[in-house]
Coordinates of C-alpha atoms in Angstrom, one line a residue:
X1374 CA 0.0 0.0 0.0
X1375 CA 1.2 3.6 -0.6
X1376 CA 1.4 6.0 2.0
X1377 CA 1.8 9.8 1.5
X1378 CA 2.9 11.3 4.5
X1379 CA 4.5 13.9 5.6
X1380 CA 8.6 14.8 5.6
X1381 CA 10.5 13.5 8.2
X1382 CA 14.0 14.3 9.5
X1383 CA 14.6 10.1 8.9
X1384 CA 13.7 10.4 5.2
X1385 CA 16.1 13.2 4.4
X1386 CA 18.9 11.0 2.7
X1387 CA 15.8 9.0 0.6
X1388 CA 14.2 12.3 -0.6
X1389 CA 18.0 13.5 -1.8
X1390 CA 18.5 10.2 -3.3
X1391 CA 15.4 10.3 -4.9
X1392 CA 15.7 13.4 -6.0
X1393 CA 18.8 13.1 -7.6
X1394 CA 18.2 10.0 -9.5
X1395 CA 15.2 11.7 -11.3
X1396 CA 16.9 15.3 -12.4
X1397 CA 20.0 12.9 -13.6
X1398 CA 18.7 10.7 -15.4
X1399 CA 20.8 11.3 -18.5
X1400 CA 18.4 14.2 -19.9
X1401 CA 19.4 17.6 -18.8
X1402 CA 22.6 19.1 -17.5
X1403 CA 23.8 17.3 -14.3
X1404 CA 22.1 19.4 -10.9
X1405 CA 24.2 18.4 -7.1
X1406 CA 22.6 19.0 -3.8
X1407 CA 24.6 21.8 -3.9
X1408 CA 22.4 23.3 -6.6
X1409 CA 19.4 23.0 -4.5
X1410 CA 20.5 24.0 -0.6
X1411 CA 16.6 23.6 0.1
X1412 CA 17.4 19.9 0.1
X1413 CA 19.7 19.9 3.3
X1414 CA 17.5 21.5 5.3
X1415 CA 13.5 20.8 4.2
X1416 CA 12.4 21.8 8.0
X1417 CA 13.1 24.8 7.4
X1418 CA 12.8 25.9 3.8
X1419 CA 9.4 24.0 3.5
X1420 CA 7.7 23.6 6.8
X1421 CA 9.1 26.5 9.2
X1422 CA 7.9 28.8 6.3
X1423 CA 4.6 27.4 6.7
X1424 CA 4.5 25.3 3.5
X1425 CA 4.9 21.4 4.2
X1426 CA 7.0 18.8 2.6
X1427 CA 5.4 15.2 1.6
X1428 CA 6.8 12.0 0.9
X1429 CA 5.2 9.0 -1.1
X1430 CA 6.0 5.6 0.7
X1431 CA 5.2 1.7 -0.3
X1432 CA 6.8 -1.0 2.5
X1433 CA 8.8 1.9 3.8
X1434 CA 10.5 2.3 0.7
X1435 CA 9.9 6.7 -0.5
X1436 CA 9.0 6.6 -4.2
X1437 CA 7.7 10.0 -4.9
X1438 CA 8.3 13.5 -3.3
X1439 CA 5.9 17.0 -3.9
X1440 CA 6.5 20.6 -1.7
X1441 CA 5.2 23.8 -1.0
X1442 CA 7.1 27.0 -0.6
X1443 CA 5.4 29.9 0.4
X1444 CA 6.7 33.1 -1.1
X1445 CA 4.1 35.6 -0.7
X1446 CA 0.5 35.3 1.6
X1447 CA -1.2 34.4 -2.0
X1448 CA 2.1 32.7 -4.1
X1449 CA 3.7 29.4 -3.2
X1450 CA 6.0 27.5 -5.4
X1451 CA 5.5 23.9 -6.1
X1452 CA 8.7 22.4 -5.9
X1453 CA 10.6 18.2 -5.5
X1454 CA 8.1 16.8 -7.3
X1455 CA 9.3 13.5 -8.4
X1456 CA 8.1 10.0 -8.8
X1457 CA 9.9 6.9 -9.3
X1458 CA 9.8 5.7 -12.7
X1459 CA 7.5 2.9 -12.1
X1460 CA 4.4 4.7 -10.1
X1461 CA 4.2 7.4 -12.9
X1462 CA 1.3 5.4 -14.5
X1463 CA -1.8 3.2 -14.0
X1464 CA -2.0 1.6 -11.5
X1465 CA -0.2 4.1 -9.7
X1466 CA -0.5 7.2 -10.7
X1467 CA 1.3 8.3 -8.0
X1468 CA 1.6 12.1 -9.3
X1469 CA -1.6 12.6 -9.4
X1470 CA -2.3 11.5 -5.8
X1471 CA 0.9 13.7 -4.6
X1472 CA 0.2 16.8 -6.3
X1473 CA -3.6 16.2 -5.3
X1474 CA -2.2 16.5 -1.7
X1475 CA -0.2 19.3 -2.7
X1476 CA -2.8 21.3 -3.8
X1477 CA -6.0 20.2 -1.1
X1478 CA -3.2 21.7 1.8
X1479 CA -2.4 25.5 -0.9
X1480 CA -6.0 25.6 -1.2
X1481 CA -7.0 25.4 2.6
X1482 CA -3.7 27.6 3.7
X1483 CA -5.5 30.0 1.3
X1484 CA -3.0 30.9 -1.5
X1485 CA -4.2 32.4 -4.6
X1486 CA -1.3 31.0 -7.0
X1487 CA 1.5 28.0 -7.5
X1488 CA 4.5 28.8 -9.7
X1489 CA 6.9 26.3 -10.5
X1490 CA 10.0 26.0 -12.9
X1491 CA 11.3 22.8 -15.2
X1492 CA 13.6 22.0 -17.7
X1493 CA 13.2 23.0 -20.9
X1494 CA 13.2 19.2 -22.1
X1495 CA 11.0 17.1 -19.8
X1496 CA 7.4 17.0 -22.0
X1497 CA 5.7 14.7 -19.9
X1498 CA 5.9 17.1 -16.8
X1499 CA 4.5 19.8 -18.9
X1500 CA 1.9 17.9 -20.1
X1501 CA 1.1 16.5 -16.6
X1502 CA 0.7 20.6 -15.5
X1503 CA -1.3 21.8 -18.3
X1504 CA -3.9 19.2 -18.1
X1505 CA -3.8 20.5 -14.4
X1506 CA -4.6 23.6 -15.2
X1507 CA -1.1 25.2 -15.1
X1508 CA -0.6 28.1 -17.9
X1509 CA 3.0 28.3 -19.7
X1510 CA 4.4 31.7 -18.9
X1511 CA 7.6 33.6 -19.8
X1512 CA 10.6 34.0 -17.5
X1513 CA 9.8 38.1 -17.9
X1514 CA 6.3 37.7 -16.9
X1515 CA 7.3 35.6 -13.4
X1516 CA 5.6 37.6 -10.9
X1517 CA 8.6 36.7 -8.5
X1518 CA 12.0 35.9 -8.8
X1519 CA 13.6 33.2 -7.3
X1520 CA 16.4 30.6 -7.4
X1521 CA 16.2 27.7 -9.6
X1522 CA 18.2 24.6 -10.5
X1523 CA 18.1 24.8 -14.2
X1524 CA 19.1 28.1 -16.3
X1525 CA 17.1 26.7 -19.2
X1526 CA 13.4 26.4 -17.6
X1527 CA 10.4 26.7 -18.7
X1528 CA 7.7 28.5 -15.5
X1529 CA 4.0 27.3 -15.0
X1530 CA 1.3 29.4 -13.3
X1531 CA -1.7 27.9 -11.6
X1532 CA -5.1 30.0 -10.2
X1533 CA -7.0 28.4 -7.2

């Protein structure tokens, strides 16, 4: 059974693992932990902000990741959203259920937007945020600016 719970200290090394695996997976320019300092210290960039952190777990094994940044009372980024290769699709479709968790907690915490970045070259994630509702935009029409793994991104915009 999978189980999407939130971050804990104990899953830190899975979630960088996880992470890791997914952005270099032979597609895009290789991204360290060092590219990303949000990684070492989720408490605090994700949680202490009051956004949250969530982890997708089947017979303790973590398989999928999704957080929320707040950056304004009505903006939060959507950011670590990976899912192992093999729950992407049916039966799984472990995205789905993540970023539905995702968006139930932005919607109740009251935020007006999500924005989130990815590279240029991964057409399934775009796909997987348009039929969500997310809205292509232009780097010069992000209504905040903020640090980013990739210099070659493309930024999605979702209304709640």
């Amino acid at each position: 059974m999978i189980e999407i719970l939130p971050f804990q200290p104990a899953d830190a090394e899975h979630v960088i693992s996880l992470v890791l695996e997914c952005q270099n997976d032979g597609t895009r320019p290789l991204v360290t932990v060092a590219d990303q300092p949000d990684l070492l210290d989720i408490e605090t960039s994700y949680r202490r902000s009051g956004g949250n952190f969530w982890v997708a777990k089947e017979s303790g094994r973590l398989i999928g990741t999704i957080g929320l940044i707040p950056q304004t009372k009505e903006l939060a980024l959507l950011r670590k959203f990976f899912v192992h290769a093999s729950y992407r699709v049916a039966p799984h479709h472990l995205g789905q259920r993540l970023f539905s968790v995702l968006l139930a907690f932005a919607r109740q915490a009251g935020y007006k937007t999500l924005l989130l970045d990815t590279p240029k070259n991964t057409e399934r994630a775009h796909r997987f945020y348009e039929k969500a509702g997310f809205t292509k935009i232009d780097a010069s029409a992000l209504p905040i600016h903020y640090a980013h793994p990739y210099a070659e991104s493309d930024f999605f915009l979702l209304s709640l």
